[in-house]
PDB file of C-alpha atoms in Angstrom:
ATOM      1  CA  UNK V  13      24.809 -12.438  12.889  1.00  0.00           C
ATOM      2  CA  UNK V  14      22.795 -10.539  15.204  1.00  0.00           C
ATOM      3  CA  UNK V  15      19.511  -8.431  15.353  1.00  0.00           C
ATOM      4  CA  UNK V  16      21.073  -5.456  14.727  1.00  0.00           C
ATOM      5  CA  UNK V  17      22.718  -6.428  11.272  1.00  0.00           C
ATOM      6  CA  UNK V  18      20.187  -4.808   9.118  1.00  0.00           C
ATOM      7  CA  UNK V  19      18.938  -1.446   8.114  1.00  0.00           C
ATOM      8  CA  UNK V  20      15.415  -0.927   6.487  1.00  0.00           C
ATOM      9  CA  UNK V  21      15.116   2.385   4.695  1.00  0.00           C
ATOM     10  CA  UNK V  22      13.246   4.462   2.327  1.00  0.00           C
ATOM     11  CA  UNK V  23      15.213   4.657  -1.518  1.00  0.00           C
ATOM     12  CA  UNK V  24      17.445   7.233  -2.381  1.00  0.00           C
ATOM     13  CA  UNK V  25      18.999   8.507  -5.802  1.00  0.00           C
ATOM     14  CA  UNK V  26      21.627   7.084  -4.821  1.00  0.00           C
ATOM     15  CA  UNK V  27      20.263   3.733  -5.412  1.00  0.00           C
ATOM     16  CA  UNK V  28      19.238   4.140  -8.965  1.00  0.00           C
ATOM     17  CA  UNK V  29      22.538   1.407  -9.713  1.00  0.00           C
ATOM     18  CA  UNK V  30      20.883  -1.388  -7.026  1.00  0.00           C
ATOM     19  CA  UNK V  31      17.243  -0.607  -8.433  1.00  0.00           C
ATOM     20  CA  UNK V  32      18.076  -1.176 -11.978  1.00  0.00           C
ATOM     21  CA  UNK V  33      19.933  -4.694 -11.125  1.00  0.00           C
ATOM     22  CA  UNK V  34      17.867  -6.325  -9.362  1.00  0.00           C
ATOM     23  CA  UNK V  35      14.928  -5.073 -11.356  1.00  0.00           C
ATOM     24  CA  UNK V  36      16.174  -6.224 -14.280  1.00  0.00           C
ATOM     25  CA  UNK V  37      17.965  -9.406 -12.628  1.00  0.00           C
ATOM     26  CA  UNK V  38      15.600 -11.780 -14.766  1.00  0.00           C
ATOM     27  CA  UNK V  39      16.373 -14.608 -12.313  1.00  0.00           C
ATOM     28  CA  UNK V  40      13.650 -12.892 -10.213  1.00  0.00           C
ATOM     29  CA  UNK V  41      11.132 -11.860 -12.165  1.00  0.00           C
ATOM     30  CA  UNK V  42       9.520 -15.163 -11.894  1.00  0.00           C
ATOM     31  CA  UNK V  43       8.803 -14.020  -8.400  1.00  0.00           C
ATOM     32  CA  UNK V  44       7.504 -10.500  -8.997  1.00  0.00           C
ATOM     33  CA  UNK V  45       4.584  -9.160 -10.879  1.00  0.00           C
ATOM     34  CA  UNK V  46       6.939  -7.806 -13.635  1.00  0.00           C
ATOM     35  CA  UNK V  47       8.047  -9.627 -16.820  1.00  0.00           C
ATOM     36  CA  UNK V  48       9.715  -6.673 -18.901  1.00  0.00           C
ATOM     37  CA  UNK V  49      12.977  -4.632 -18.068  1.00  0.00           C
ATOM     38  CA  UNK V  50      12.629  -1.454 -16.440  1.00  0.00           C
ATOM     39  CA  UNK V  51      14.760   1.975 -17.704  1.00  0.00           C
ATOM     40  CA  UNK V  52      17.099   3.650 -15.734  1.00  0.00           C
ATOM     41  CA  UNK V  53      15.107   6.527 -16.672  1.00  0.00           C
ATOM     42  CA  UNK V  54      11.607   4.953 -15.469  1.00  0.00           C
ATOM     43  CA  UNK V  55      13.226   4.030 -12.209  1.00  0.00           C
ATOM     44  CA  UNK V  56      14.691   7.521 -11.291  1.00  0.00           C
ATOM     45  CA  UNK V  57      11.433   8.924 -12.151  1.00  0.00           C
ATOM     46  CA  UNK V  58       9.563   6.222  -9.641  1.00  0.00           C
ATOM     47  CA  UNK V  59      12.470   7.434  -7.049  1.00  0.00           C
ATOM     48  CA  UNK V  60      11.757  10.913  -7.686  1.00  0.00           C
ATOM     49  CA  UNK V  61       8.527  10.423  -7.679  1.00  0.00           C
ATOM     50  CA  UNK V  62       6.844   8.008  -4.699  1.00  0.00           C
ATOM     51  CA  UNK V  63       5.472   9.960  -1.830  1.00  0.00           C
ATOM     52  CA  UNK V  64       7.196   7.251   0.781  1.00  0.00           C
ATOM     53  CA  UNK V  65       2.921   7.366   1.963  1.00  0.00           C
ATOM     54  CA  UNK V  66       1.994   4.068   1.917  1.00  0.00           C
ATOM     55  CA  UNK V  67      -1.616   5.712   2.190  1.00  0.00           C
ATOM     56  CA  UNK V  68      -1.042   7.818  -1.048  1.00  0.00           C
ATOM     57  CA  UNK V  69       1.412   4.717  -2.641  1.00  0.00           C
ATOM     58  CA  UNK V  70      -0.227   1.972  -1.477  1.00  0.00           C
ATOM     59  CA  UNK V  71       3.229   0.683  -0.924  1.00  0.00           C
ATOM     60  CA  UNK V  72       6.508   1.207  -0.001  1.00  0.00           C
ATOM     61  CA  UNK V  73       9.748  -0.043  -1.168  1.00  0.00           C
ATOM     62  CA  UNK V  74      12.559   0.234   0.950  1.00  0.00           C
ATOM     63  CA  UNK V  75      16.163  -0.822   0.331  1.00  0.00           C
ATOM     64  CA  UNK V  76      17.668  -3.910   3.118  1.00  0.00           C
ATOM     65  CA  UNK V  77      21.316  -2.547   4.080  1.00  0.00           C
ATOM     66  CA  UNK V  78      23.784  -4.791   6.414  1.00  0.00           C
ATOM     67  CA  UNK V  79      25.833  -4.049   9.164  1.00  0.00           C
ATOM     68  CA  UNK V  80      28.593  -2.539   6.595  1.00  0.00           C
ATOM     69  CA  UNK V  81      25.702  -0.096   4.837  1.00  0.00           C
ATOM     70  CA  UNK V  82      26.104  -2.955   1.234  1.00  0.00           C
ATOM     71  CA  UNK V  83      22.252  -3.156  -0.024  1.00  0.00           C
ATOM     72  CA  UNK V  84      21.612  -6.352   0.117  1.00  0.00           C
ATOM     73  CA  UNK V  85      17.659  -6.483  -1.519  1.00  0.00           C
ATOM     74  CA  UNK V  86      14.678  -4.762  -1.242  1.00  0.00           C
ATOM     75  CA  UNK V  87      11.533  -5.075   0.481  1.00  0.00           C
ATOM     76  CA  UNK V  88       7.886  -4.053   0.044  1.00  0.00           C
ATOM     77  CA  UNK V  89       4.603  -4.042   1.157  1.00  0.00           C
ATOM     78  CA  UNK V  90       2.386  -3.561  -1.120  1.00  0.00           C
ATOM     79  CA  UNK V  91      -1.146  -3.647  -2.704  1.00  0.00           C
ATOM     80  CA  UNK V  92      -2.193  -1.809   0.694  1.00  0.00           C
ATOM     81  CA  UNK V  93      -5.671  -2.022   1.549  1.00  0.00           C
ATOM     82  CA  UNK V  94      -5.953   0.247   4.281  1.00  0.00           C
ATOM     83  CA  UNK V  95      -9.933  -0.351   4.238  1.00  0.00           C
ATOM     84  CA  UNK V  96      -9.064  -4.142   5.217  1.00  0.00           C
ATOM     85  CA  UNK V  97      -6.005  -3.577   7.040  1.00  0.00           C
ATOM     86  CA  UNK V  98      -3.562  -5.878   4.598  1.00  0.00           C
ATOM     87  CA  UNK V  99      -0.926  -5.889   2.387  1.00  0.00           C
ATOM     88  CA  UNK V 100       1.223  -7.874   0.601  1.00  0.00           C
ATOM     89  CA  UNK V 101       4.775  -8.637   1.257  1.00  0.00           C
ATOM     90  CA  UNK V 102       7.625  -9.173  -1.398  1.00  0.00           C
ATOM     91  CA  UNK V 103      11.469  -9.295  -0.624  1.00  0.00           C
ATOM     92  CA  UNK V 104      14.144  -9.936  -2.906  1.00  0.00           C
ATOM     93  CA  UNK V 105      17.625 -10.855  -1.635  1.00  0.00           C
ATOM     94  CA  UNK V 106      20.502 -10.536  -3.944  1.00  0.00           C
ATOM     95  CA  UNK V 107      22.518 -13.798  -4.873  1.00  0.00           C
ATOM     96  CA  UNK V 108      25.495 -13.630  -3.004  1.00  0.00           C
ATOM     97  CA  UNK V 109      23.486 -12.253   0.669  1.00  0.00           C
ATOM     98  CA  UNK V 110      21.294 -15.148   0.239  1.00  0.00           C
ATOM     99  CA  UNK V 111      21.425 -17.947   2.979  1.00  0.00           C
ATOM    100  CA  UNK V 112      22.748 -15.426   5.734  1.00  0.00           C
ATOM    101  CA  UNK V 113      19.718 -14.624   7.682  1.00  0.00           C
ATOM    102  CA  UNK V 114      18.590 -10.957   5.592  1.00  0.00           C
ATOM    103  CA  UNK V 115      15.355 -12.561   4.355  1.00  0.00           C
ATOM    104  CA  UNK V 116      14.477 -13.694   8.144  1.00  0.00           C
ATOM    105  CA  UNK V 117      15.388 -10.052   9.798  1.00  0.00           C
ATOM    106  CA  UNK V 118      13.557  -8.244   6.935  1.00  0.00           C
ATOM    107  CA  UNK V 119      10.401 -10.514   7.289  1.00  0.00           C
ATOM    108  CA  UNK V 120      10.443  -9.805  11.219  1.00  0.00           C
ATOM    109  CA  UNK V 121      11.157  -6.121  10.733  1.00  0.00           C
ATOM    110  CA  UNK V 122       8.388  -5.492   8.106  1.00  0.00           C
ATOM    111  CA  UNK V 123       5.779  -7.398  10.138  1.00  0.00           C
ATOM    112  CA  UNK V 124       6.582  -5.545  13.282  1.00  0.00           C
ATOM    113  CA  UNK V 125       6.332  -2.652  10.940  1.00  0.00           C
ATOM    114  CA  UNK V 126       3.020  -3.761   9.704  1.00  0.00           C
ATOM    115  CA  UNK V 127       1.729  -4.755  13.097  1.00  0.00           C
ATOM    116  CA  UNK V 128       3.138  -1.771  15.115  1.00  0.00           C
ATOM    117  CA  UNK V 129       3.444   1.222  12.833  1.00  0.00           C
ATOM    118  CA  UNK V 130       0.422   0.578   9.879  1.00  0.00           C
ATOM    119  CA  UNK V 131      -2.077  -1.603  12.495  1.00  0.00           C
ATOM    120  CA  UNK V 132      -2.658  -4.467  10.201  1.00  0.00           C
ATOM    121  CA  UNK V 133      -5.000  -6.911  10.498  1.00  0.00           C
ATOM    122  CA  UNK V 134      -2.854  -9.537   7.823  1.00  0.00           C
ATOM    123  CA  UNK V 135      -0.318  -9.817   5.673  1.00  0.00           C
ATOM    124  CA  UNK V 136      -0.024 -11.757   2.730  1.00  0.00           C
ATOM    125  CA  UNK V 137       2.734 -13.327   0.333  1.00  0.00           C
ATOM    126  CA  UNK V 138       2.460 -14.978  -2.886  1.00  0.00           C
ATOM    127  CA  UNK V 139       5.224 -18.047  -3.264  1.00  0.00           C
ATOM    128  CA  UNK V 140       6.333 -20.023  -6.585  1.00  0.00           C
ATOM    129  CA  UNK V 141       5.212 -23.961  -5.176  1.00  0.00           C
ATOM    130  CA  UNK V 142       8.549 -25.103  -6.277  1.00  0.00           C
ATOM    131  CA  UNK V 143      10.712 -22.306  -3.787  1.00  0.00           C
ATOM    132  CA  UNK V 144      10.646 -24.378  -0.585  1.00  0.00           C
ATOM    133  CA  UNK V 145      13.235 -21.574   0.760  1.00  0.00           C
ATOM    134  CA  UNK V 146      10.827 -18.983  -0.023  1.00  0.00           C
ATOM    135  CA  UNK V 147       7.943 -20.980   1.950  1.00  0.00           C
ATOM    136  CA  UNK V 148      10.122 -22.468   4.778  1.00  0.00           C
ATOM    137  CA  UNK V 149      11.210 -18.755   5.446  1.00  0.00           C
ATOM    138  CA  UNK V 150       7.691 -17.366   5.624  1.00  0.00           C
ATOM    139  CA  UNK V 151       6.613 -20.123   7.643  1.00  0.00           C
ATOM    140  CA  UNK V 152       8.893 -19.829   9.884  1.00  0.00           C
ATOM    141  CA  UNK V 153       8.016 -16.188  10.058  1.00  0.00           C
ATOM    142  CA  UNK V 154       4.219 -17.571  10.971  1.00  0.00           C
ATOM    143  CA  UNK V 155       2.873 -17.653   7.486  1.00  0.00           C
ATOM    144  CA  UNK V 156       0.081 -20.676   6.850  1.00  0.00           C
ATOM    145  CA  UNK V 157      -0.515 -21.644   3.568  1.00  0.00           C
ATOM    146  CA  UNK V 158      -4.260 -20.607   2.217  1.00  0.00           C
ATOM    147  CA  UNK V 159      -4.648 -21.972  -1.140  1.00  0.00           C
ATOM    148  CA  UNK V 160      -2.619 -22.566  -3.853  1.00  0.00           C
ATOM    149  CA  UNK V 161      -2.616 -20.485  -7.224  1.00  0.00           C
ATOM    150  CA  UNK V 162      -3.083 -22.667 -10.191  1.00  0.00           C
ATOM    151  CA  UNK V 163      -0.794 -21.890 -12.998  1.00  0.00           C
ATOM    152  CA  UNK V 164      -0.404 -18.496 -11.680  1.00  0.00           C
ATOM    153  CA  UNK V 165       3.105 -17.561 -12.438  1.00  0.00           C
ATOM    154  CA  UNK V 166       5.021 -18.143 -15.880  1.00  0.00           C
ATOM    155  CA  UNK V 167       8.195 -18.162 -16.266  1.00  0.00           C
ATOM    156  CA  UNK V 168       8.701 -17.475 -20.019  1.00  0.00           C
ATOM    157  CA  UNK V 169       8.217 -21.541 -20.929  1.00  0.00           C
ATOM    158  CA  UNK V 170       6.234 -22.841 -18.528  1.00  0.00           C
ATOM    159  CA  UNK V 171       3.529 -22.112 -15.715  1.00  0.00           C
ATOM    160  CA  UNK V 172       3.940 -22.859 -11.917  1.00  0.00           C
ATOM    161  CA  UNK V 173       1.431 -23.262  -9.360  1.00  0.00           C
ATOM    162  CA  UNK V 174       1.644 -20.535  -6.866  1.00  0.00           C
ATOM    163  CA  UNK V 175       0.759 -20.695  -2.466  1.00  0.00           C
ATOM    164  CA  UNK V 176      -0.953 -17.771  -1.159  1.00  0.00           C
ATOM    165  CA  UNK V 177       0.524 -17.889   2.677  1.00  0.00           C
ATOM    166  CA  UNK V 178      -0.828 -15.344   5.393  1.00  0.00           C
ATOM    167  CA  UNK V 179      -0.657 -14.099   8.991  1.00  0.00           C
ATOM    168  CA  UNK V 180      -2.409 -12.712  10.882  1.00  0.00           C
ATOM    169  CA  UNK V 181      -1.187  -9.471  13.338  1.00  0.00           C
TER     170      UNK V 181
END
């Protein structure tokens, strides 16, 4: 796999199908900030409606494609704080993409993004303890672990300690 073997880009209507899965994929709402499905519906109106401003947004979502134009997740930075120049970083790679380098190429692409593009000072990602792939793939990336979170993410039985990892641009 080389460099070149993803696409970032901004959603289309077209993805309305790929939205709706993977937000509604409860496997990974563990890792999100969301606990409750999401209507096709409320999603075409969030595609219709997001400005793709991450100054007017405070994020933006963008779909991960591969070499063959398949999505294979979707990316965002978010809670943008253009006042202290950070914002947070989530990814989601679907199941069967996992484990092929995607997560790594996104990471570099939206922190060159971030450093480049937005002029962050830091970015910021907020880990499950118990997903060592999650953590080994943002330190690798140049993430440190800050602090951890405790009992900050529930997973419908139980709650998890969560690391707060940053870098700095």
């Amino acid at each position: 796999m080389n460099e070149s073997t993803i696409n970032l880009r901004a959603l289309e209507p077209e993805d309305l199908d790929e939205l709706y899965a993977i937000e509604n994929d409860r496997e990974v709402w563990n890792v999100g900030h969301t606990n409750v499905p999401y209507s096709r519906y409320a999603l075409h109106d969030y595609i219709a409606h997001q400005q793709a401003d991450i100054y007017a947004d405070r994020q933006v979502r963008l779909v991960i494609e591969n070499a063959e134009k398949q999505v294979v997740g979707l990316a965002d930075l978010m809670n943008f704080s253009p006042q202290h120049q950070r914002a947070e970083l989530g990814i989601v790679v679907k199941q069967d993409f996992r484990r092929l380098g995607y997560g790594r190429q996104t990471v570099e692409r939206l922190l060159h993004y971030a450093r480049q593009t937005l002029h962050l000072h830091q970015v910021y990602v907020v880990v499950d303890s118990a997903n060592t792939e999650a953590q080994n793939l943002f330190r690798q990336a140049g993430f440190k672990e800050q602090t951890r979170l405790l009992d900050w993410i529930f997973d419908g039985r139980d709650y998890h300690d969560a690391l707060l990892m940053q870098t700095f641009l």
